[in-house]
Coordinates of C-alpha atoms in Angstrom, one line a residue:
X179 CA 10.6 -11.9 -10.3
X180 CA 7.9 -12.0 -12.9
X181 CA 9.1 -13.8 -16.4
X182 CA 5.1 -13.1 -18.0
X183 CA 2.0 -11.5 -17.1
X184 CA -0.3 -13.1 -14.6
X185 CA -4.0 -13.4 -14.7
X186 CA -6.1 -13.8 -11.1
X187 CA -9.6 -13.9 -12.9
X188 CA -10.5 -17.2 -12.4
X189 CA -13.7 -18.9 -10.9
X190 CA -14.7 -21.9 -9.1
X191 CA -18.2 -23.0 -8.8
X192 CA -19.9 -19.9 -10.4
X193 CA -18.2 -17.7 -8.0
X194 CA -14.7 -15.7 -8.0
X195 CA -11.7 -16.9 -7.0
X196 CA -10.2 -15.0 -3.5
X197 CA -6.6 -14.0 -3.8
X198 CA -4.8 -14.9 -0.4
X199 CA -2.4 -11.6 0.4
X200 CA 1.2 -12.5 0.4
X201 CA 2.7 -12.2 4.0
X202 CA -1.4 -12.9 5.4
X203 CA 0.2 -15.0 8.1
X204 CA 4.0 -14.0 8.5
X205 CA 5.3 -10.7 6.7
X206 CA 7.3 -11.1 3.2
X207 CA 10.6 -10.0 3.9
X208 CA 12.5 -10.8 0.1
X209 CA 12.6 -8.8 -2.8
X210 CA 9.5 -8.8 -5.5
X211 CA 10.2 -7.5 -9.1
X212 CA 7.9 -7.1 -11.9
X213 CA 11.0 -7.1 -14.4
X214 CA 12.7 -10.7 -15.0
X215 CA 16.8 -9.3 -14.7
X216 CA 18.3 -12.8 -15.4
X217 CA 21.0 -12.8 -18.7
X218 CA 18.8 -13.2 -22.2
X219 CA 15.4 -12.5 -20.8
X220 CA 13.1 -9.5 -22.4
X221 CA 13.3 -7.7 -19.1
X222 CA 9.8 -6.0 -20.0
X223 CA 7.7 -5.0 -17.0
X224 CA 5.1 -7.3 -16.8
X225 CA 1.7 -7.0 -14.7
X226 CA -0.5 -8.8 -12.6
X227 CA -4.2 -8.3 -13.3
X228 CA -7.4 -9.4 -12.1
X229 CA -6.7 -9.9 -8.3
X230 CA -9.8 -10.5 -5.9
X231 CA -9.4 -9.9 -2.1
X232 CA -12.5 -9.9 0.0
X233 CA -11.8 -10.1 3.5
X234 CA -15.8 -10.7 4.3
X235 CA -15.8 -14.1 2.6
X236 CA -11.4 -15.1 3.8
X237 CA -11.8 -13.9 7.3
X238 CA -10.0 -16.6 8.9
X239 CA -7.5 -14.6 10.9
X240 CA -7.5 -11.4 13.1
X241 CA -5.1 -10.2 11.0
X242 CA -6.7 -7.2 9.1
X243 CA -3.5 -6.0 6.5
X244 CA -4.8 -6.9 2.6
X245 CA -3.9 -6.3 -0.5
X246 CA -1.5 -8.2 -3.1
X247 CA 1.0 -8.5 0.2
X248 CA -0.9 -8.1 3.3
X249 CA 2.0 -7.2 5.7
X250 CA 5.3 -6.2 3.9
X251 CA 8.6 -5.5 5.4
X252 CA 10.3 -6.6 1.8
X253 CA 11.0 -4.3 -1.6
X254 CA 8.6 -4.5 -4.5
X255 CA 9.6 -2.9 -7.7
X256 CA 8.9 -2.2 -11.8
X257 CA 5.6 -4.3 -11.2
X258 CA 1.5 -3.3 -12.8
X259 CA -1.1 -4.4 -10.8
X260 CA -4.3 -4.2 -12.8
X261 CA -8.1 -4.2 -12.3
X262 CA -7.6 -4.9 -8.8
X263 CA -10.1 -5.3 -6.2
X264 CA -10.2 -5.2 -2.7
X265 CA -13.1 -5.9 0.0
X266 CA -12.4 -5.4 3.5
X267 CA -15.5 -5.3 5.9
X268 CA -15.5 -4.7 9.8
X269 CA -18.3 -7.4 11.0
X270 CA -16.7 -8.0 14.3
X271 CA -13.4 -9.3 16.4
X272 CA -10.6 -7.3 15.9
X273 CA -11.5 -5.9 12.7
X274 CA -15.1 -3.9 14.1
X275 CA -12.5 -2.0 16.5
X276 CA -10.9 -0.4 13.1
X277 CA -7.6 -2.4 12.8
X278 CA -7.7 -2.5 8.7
X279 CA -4.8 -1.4 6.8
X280 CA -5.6 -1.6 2.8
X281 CA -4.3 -1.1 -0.5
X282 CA -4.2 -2.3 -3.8
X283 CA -0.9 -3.1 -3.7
X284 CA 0.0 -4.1 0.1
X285 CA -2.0 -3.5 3.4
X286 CA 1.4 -2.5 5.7
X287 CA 5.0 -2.3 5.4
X288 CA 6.3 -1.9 8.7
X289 CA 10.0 -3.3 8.7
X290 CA 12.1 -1.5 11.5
X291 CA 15.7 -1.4 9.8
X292 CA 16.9 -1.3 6.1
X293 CA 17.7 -4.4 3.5
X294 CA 20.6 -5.3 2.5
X295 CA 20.4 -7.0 -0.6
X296 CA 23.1 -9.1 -2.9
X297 CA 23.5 -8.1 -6.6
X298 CA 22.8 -10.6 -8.9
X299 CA 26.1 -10.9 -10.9
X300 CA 29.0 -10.3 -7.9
X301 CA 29.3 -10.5 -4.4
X302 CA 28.8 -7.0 -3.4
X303 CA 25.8 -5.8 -1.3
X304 CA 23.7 -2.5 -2.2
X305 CA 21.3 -0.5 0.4
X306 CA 18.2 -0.9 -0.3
X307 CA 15.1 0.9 1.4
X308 CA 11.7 -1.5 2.2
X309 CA 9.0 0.0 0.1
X310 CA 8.0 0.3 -3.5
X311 CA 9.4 1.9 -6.6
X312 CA 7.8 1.9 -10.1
X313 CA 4.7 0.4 -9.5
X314 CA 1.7 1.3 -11.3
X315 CA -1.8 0.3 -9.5
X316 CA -5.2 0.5 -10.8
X317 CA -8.3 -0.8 -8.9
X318 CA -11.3 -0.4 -6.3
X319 CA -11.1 -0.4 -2.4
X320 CA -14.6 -0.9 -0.4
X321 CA -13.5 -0.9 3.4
X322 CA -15.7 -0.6 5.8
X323 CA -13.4 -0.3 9.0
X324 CA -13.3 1.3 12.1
X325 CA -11.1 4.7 13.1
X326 CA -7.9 2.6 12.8
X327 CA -8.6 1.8 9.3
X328 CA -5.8 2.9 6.9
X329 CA -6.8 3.1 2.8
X330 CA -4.6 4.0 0.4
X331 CA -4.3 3.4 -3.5
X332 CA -1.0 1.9 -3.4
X333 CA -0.2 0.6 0.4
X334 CA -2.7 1.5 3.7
X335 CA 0.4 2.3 6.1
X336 CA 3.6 2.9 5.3
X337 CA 5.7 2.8 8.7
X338 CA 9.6 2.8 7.9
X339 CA 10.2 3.1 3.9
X340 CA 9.2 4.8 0.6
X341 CA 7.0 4.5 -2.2
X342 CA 8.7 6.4 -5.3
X343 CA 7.8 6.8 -8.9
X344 CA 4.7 5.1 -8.4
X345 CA 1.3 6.0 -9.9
X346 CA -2.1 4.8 -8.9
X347 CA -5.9 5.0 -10.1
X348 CA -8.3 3.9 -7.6
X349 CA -11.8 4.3 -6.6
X350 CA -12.2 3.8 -2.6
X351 CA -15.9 3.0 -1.5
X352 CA -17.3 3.4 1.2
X353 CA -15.3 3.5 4.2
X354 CA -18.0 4.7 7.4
X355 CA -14.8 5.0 9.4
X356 CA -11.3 5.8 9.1
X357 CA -8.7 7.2 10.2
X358 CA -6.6 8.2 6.8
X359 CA -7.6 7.8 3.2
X360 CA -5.0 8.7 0.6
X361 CA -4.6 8.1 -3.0
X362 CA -1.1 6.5 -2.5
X363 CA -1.1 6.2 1.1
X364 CA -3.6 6.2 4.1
X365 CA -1.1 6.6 6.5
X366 CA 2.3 7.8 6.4
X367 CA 4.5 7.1 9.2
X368 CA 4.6 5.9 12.9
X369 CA 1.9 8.0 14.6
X370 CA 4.0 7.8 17.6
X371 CA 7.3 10.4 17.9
X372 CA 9.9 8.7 17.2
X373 CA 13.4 9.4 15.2
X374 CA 14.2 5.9 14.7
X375 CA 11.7 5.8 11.7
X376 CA 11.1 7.5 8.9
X377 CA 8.9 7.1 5.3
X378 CA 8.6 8.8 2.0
X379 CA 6.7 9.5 -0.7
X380 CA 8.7 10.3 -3.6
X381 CA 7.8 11.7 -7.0
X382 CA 4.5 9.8 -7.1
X383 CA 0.9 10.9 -8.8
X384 CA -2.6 9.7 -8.0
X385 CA -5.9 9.9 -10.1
X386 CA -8.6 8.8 -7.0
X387 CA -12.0 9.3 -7.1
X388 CA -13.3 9.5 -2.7
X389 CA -17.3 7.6 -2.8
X390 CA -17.2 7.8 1.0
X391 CA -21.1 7.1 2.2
X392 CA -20.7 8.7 5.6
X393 CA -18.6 11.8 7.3
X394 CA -16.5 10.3 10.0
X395 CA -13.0 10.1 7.8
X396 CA -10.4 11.3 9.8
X397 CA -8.2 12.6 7.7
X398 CA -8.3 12.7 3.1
X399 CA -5.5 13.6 1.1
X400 CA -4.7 13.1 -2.9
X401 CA -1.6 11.3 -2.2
X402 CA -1.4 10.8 1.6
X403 CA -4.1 11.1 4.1
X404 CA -2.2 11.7 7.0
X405 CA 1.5 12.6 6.8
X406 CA 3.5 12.4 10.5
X407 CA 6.2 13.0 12.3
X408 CA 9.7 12.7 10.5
X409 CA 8.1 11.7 7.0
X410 CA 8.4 13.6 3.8
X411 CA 6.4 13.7 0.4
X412 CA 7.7 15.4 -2.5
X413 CA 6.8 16.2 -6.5
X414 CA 4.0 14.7 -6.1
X415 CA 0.6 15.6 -8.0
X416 CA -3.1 14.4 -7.6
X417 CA -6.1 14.6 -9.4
X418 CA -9.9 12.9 -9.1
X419 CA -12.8 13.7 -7.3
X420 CA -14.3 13.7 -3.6
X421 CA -17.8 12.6 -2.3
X422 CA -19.9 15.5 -0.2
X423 CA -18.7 13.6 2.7
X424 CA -15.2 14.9 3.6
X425 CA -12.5 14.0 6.0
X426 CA -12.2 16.7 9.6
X427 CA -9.1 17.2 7.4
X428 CA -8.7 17.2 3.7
X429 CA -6.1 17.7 1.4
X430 CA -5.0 18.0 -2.3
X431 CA -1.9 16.3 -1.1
X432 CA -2.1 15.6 2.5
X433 CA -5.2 15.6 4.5
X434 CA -3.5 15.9 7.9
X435 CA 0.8 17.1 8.5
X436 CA 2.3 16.3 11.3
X437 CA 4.9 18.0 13.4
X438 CA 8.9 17.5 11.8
X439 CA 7.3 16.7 8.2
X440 CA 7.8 18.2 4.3
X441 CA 4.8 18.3 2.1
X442 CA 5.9 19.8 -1.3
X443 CA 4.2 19.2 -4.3

């Protein structure tokens, strides 16, 4: 938990510090609040501002997930992540065949069964889904991927979880490739049929502006870029603007809806 705000603006040498995503190596799997909930504290929301990820410069893994988190299977929650920037370039290995997932606030969240978390003041244990909830996101996303590349404003792919009550303001740049861009999610949902997983999105808005220099976007949406099977996304609302170039499918809300999902905004 956050007990103050947090600046990332520093430099070394003349040139800008790069943040390292949390889970870059091995997936966070706790719990991440914004809000300090211990006895006497303020419990104001505090934010993290000024983080630098540029994947062209820290590309020392195959590993292609950024963002704050790069893969998380954990819960974030009542956190502000501020003038955030992201840089995520495909210039060869794994990455040049598309395999980017980005957002502001987490590449991927891709845990396979729900949390169970202790309360902090007795013993018993509350469900908990892996996602985000009240987080507010404001940055710029220049990915240049491949047709696997996921881009959204708050997490690239969500796989198994939720993102509710979450807002987001974000420019994403120039992606020649992709396969969904959203404004709070590239990709919602396993693209792959199955009813053992299933994701939300979950009274959320988005204010995105698409700069996309070339046409070969899969799919666009205001909140979601491409919603599949057994996923829902609900009083949700979108504003912003879209380059000339458009994704083979673009949306308002979604860009793409699969089969067994509920788009209602």
């Amino acid at each position: 938990m956050l007990a103050a705000d947090i600046n990332l603006t520093k430099e070394d040498q003349g040139k800008r510090v790069v943040w390292l995503p949390i889970g870059f190596k091995n997936s966070f799997k706790g719990v991440f609040l914004g809000v300090d909930t211990r006895e006497g504290s303020d419990r104001k929301r505090h934010s993290i501002s000024g983080m630098y990820v540029d994947a062209t410069t820290n590309a020392s893994s195959d590993m292609g997930y950024f963002g704050l988190f790069g893969r998380c299977d954990g819960f974030v929650g009542h956190l502000q992540l501020l003038d955030a920037s992201v840089k995520a370039v495909a210039t060869g290995g794994v990455w040049s065949k598309g395999l980017i997932s980005a957002g502001l606030l987490c590449g991927i969240n891709q845990k396979d069964d729900r949390m169970y978390v202790k309360e902090t003041n007795n013993s018993d244990t509350f469900y908990m889904e892996p996602g985000f909830t009240h987080v507010d996101v404001k940055g710029t996303l220049d990915i240049d991927g491949g047709e696997s590349t996921d881009i959204g404003g708050v997490c690239g792919n969500i796989l198994n979880g939720e993102i509710t009550h979450s807002t987001a303001k974000v420019t994403v740049n120039g992606p020649g490739r992709a396969n969904g861009i959203g404004g709070i999610c590239g990709v919602l949902g396993y693209p792959y049929y199955t009813d053992e997983l299933e994701a939300h999105i979950l009274d959320c808005a988005a204010d995105v502006t698409f700069e996309c220099t070339k046409s070969s976007a899969k799919y666009m949406g205001g909140i979601a870029g491409f919603v599949s099977y057994n996923t829902d996304v609900k009083g949700c609302s979108s504003t912003g603007t879209m380059s000339k170039y458009l994704g083979n499918e673009t949306g308002g809300i979604a860009g793409l809806q699969d089969y067994k999902t509920t788009v209602m905004a």
